[in-house]
Tab-separated table of C-alpha atoms and ligand atoms in Angstrom:
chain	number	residue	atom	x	y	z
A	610	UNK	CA	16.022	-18.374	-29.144
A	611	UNK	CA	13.668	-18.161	-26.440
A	612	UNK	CA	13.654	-14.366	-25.061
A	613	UNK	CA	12.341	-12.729	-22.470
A	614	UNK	CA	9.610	-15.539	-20.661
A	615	UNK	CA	7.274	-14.515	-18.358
A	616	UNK	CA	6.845	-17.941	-16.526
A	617	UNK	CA	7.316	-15.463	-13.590
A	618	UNK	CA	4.555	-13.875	-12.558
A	619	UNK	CA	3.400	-16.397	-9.922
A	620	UNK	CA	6.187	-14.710	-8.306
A	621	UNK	CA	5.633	-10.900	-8.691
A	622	UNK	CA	3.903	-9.993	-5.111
A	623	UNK	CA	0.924	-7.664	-4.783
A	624	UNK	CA	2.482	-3.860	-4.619
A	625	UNK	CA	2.024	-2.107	-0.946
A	626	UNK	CA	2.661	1.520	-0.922
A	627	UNK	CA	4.303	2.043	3.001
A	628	UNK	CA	3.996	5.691	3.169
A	629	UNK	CA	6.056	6.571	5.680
A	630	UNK	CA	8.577	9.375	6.543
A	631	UNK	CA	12.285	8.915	8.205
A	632	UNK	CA	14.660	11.532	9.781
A	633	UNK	CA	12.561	14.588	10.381
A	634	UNK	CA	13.015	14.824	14.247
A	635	UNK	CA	16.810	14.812	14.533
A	636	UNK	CA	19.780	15.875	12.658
A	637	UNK	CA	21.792	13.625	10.294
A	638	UNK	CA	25.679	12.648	11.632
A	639	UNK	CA	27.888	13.727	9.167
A	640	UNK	CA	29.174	10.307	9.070
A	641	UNK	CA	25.959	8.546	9.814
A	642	UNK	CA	27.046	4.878	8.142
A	643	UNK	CA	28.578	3.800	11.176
A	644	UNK	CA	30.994	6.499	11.517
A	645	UNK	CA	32.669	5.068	8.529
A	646	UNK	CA	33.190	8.343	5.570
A	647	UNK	CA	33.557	5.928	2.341
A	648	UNK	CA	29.782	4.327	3.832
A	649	UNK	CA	28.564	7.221	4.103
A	650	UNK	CA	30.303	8.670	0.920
A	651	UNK	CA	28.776	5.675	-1.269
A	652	UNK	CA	25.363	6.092	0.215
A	653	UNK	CA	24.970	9.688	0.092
A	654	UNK	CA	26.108	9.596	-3.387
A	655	UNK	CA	23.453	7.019	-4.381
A	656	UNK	CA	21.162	8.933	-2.596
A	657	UNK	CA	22.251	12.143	-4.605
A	658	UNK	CA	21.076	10.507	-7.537
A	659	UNK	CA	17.245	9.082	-6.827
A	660	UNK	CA	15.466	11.909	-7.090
A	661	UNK	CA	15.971	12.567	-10.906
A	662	UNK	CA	16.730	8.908	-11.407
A	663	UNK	CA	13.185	8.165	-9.851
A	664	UNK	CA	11.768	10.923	-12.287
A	665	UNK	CA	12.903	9.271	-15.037
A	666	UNK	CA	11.927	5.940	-14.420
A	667	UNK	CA	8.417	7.445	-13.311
A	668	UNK	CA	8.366	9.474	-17.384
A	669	UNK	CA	9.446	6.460	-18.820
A	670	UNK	CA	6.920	3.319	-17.268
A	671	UNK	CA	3.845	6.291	-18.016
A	672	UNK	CA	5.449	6.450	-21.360
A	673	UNK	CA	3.970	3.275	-22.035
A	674	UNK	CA	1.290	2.993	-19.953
A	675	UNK	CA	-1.824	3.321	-22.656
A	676	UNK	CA	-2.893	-0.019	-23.657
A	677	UNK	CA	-1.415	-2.304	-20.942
A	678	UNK	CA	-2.921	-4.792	-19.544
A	679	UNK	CA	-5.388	-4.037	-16.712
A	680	UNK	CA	-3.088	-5.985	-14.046
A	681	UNK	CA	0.019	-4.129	-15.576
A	682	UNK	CA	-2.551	-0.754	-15.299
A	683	UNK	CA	-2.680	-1.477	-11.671
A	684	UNK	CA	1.003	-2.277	-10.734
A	685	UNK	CA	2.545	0.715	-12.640
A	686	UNK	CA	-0.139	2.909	-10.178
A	687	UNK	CA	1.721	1.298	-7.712
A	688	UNK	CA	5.457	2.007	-8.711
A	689	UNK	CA	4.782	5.457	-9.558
A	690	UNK	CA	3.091	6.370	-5.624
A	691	UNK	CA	6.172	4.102	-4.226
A	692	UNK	CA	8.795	5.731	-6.266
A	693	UNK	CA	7.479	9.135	-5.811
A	694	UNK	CA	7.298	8.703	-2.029
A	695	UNK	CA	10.902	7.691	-2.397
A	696	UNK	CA	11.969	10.533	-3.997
A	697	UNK	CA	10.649	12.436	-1.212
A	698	UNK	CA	12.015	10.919	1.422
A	699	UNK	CA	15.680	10.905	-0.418
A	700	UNK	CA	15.166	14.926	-0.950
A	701	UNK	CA	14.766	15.122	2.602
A	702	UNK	CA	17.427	12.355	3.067
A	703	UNK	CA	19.742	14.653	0.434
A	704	UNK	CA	18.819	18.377	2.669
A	705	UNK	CA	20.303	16.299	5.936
A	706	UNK	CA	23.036	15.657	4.277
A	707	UNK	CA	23.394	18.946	3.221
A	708	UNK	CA	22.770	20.206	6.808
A	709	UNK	CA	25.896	18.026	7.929
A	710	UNK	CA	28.110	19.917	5.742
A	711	UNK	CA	27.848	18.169	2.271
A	712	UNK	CA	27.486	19.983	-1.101
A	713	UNK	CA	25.744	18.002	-3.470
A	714	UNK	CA	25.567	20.409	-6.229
A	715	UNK	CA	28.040	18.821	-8.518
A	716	UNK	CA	26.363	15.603	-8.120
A	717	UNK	CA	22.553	16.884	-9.231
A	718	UNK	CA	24.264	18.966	-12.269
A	719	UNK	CA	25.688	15.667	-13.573
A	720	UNK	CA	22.592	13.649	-13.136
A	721	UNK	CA	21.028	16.129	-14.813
A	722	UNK	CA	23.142	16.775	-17.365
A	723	UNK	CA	22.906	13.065	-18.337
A	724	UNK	CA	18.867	12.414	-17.888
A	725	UNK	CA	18.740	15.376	-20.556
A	726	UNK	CA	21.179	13.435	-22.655
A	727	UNK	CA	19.287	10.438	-22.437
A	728	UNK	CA	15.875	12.233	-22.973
A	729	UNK	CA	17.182	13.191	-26.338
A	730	UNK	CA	17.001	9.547	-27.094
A	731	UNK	CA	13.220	7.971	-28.284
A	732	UNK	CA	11.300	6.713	-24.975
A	733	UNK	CA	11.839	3.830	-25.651
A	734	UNK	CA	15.303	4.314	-25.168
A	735	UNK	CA	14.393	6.024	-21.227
A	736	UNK	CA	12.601	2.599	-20.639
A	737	UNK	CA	15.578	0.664	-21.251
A	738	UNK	CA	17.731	2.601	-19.146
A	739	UNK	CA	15.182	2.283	-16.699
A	740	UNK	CA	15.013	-1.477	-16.642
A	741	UNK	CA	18.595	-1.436	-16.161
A	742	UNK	CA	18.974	0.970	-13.256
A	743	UNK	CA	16.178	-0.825	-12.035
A	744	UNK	CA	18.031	-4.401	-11.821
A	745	UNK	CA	20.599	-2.223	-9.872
A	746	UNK	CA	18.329	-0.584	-7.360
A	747	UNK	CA	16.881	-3.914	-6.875
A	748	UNK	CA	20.446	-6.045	-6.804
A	749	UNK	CA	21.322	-3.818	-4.128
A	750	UNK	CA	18.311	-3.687	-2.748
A	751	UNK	CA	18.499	-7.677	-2.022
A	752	UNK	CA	22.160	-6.843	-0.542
A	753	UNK	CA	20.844	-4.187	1.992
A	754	UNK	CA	17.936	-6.182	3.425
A	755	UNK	CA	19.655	-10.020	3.007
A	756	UNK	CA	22.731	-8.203	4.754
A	757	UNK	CA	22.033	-5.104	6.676
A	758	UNK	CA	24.887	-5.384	9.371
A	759	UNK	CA	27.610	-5.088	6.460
A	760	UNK	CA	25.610	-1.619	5.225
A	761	UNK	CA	23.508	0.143	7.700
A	762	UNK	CA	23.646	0.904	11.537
A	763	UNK	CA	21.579	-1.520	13.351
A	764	UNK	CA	19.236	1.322	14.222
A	765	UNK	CA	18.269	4.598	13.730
A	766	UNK	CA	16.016	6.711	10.721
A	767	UNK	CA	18.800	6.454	8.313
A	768	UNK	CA	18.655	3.065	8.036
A	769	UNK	CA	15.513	2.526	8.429
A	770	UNK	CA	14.634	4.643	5.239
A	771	UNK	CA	17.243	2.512	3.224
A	772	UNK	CA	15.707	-0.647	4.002
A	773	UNK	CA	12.053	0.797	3.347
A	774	UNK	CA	13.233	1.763	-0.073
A	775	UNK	CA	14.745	-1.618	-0.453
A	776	UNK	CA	12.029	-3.626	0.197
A	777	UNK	CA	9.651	-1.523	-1.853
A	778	UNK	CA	12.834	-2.081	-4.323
A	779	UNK	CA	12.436	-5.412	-4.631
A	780	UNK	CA	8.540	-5.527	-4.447
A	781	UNK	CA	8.249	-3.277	-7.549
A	782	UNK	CA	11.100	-4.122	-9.473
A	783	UNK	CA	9.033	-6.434	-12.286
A	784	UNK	CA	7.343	-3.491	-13.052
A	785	UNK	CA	9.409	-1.544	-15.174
A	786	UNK	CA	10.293	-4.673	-17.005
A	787	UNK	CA	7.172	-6.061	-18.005
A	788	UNK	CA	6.154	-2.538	-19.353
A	789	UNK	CA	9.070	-2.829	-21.348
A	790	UNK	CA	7.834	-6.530	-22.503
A	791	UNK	CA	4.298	-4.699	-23.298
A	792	UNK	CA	6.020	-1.757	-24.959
A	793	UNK	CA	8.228	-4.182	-27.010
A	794	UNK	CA	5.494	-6.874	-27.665
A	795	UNK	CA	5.954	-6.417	-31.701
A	796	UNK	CA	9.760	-6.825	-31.641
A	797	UNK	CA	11.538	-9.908	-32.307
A	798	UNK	CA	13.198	-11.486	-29.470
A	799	UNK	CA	16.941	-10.849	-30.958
A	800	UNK	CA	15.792	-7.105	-31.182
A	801	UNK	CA	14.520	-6.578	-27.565
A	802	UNK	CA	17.523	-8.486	-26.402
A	803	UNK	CA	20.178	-6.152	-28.411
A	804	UNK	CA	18.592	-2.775	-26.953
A	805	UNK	CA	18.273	-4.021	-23.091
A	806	UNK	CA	21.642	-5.562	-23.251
A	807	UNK	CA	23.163	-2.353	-25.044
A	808	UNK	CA	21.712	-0.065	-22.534
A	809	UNK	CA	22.720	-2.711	-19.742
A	810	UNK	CA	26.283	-1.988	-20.822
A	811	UNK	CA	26.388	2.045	-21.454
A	812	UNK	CA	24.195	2.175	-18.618
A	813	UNK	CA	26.755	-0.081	-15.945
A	814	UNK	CA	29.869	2.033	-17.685
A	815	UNK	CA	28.282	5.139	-16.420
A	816	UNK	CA	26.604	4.109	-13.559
A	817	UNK	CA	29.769	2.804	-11.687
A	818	UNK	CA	32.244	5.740	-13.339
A	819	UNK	CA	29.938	8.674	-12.115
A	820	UNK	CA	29.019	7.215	-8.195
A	821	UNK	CA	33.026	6.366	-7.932
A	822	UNK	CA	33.208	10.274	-9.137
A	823	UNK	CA	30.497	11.394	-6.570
A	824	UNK	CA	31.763	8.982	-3.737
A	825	UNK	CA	35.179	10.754	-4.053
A	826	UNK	CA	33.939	14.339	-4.421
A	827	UNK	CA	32.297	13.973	-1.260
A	828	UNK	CA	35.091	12.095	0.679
A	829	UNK	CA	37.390	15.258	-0.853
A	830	UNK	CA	34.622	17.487	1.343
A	831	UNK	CA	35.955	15.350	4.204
A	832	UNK	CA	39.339	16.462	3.480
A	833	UNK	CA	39.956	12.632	2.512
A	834	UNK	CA	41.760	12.727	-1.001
A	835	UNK	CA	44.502	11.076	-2.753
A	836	UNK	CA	44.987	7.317	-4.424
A	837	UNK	CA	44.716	5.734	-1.183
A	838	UNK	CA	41.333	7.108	-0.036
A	839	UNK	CA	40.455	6.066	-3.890
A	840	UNK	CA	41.618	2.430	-3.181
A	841	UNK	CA	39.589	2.518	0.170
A	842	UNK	CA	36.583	3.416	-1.940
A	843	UNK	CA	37.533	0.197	-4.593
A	844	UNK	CA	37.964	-1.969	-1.848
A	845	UNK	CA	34.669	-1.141	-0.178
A	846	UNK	CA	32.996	-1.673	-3.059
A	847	UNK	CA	35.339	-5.173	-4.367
A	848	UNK	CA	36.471	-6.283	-0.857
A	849	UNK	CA	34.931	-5.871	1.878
A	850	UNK	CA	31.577	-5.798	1.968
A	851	UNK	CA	32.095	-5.899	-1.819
A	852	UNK	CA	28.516	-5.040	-2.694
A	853	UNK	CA	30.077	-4.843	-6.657
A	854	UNK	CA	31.611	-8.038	-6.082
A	855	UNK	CA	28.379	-10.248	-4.387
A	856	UNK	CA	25.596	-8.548	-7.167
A	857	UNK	CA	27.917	-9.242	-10.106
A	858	UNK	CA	26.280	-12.835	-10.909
A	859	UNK	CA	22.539	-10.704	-10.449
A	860	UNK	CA	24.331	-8.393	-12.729
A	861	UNK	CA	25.068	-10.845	-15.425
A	862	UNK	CA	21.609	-12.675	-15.157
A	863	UNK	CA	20.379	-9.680	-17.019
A	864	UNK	CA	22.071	-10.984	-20.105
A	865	UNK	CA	20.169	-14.023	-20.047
A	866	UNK	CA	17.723	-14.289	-23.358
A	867	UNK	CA	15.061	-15.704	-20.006
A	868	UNK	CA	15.919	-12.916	-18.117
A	869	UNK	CA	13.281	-11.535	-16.164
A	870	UNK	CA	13.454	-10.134	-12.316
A	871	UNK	CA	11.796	-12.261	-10.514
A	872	UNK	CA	13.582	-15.127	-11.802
A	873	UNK	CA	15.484	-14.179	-8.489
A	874	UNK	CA	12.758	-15.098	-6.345
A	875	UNK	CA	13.248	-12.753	-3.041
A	876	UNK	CA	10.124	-12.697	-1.880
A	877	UNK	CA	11.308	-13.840	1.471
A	878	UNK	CA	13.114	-10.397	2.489
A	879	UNK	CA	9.414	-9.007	1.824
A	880	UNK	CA	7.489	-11.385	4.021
A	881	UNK	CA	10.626	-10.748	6.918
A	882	UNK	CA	10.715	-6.983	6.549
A	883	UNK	CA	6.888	-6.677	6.909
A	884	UNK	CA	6.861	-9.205	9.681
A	885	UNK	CA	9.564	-7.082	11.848
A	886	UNK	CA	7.437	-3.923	11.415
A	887	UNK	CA	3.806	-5.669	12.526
A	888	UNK	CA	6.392	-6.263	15.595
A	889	UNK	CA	7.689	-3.382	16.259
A	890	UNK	CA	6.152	0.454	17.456
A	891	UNK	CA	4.447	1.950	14.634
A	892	UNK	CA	6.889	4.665	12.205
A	893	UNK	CA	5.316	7.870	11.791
A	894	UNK	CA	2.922	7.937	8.975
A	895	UNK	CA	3.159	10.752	6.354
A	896	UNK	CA	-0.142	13.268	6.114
B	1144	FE2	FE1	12.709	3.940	-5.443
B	1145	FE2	FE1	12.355	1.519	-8.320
């Protein structure tokens, strides 16, 4: 079976690192996502989660780093000073959120607890997680920049720091995948397929189990509880905007033997986002 091609890479855009800060000059609503709680609830519990989750992905692409390529050298450079300017942004992100009234404790421990739990696993195991979460950060990254009035307020720093991550998202998220292709050039095609679409799997289950969890703990510190706040929270994410619903076909591309992420050629929300900033007043730069 043919696995894994890499007739991509005519695709994969040159890597810009936009250092840029969001959110330091005011305070954070507590419901910033348009006054809407489960928004803001889903959001903030993604949010939660980046800082470790960027850690690990940052441990596991250096895991493999020796030996690639000199144009794979280069672009994992490039992921690691994007995702580590994402993780600070989020921890600043995360303290606003605290400042409105949110505890995200809980949240961190369980991240924790399960990065350590996957760490116990060979790194080659990390990377495959990695790839995974990274077809979600970049599914949903396509969803918040093709779509941003069904996410996001139509201004203000909190959105624009999602839709800087996203587009950094989507500009890095071959990355990950083709160290994975370097890290697993000796396998067999059957082999490589087995792991990523294991991981894909374990990875989804607790993925979507532990952000409904979050989501809810946090709408509970809202005093919004019960089955019906629950089916508010489904319906958001199946319904209406349904961001579960419109990534699922992205979501089941990864099974493809072919797959590979920029199969799902999005350069387009790249060339737009960048064109809307040369137009409008310059974001403060980070020192
Ligand atoms: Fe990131
Ligand atoms: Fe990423």
């Amino acid at each position: 079976m043919a696995v894994d091609s890499t007739d991509h890479a005519d695709k994969a855009p040159a890597i810009r690192v936009r250092n840029q800060r969001f959110g330091r000059s005011s305070a954070q609503q507590r419901w910033w996502a348009n006054g809407d709680p489960v928004a803001t609830a889903w959001l903030n519990a993604l949010s939660a989660t980046f800082p470790r989750g960027e850690t690990l992905f940052i441990d596991s692409v250096k895991a493999f780093r020796d030996g690639a390529p000199p144009a794979l050298a280069e672009e994992i450079r490039a992921f690691i000073r994007q995702e580590v300017n994402h993780t600070r942004e989020h921890l600043a992100f995360n303290r606003a959120a605290e400042n409105a009234g949110y505890d995200l404790s809980q949240i961190d421990a369980r991240v924790a607890a399960l990065i350590s739990d996957v760490q116990t696993n060979p790194p080659i195991a990390w990377l495959g997680v990695t790839i995974a979460l990274e077809h979600f950060t970049a599914m949903f990254a396509h969803e918040l920049l093709a779509h941003p009035e069904l996410y996001l307020p139509s201004s203000g720093e909190q959105a624009e720091l999602w839709r800087w991550h996203a587009v950094e998202e989507i500009e890095h998220k071959g990355v990950a995948y083709d160290t994975w292709l370097h890290a697993t050039r000796g396998w067999s095609g059957w082999k490589r397929w087995k792991l990523r679409s294991t991981l894909m799997l374990l990875t989804t289950r607790h993925f979507l189990a532990d952000r409904f969890k979050d989501a809810t703990e946090l709408l509970g510190q809202d005093g919004l509880t019960g089955w019906r706040v629950k089916a508010r929270l489904a319906w958001y994410l199946l319904g209406r905007p349904g961001i579960l619903r419109r990534t699922f076909p992205l979501w089941c591309a990864y099974f493809l033997p072919s797959f590979h992420p920029w199969k799902h050629d999005d350069r387009a929300l790249i060339r737009g986002y960048d064109a809307g900033q040369a137009a409008a007043p310059s974001p403060a730069p980070a020192t």
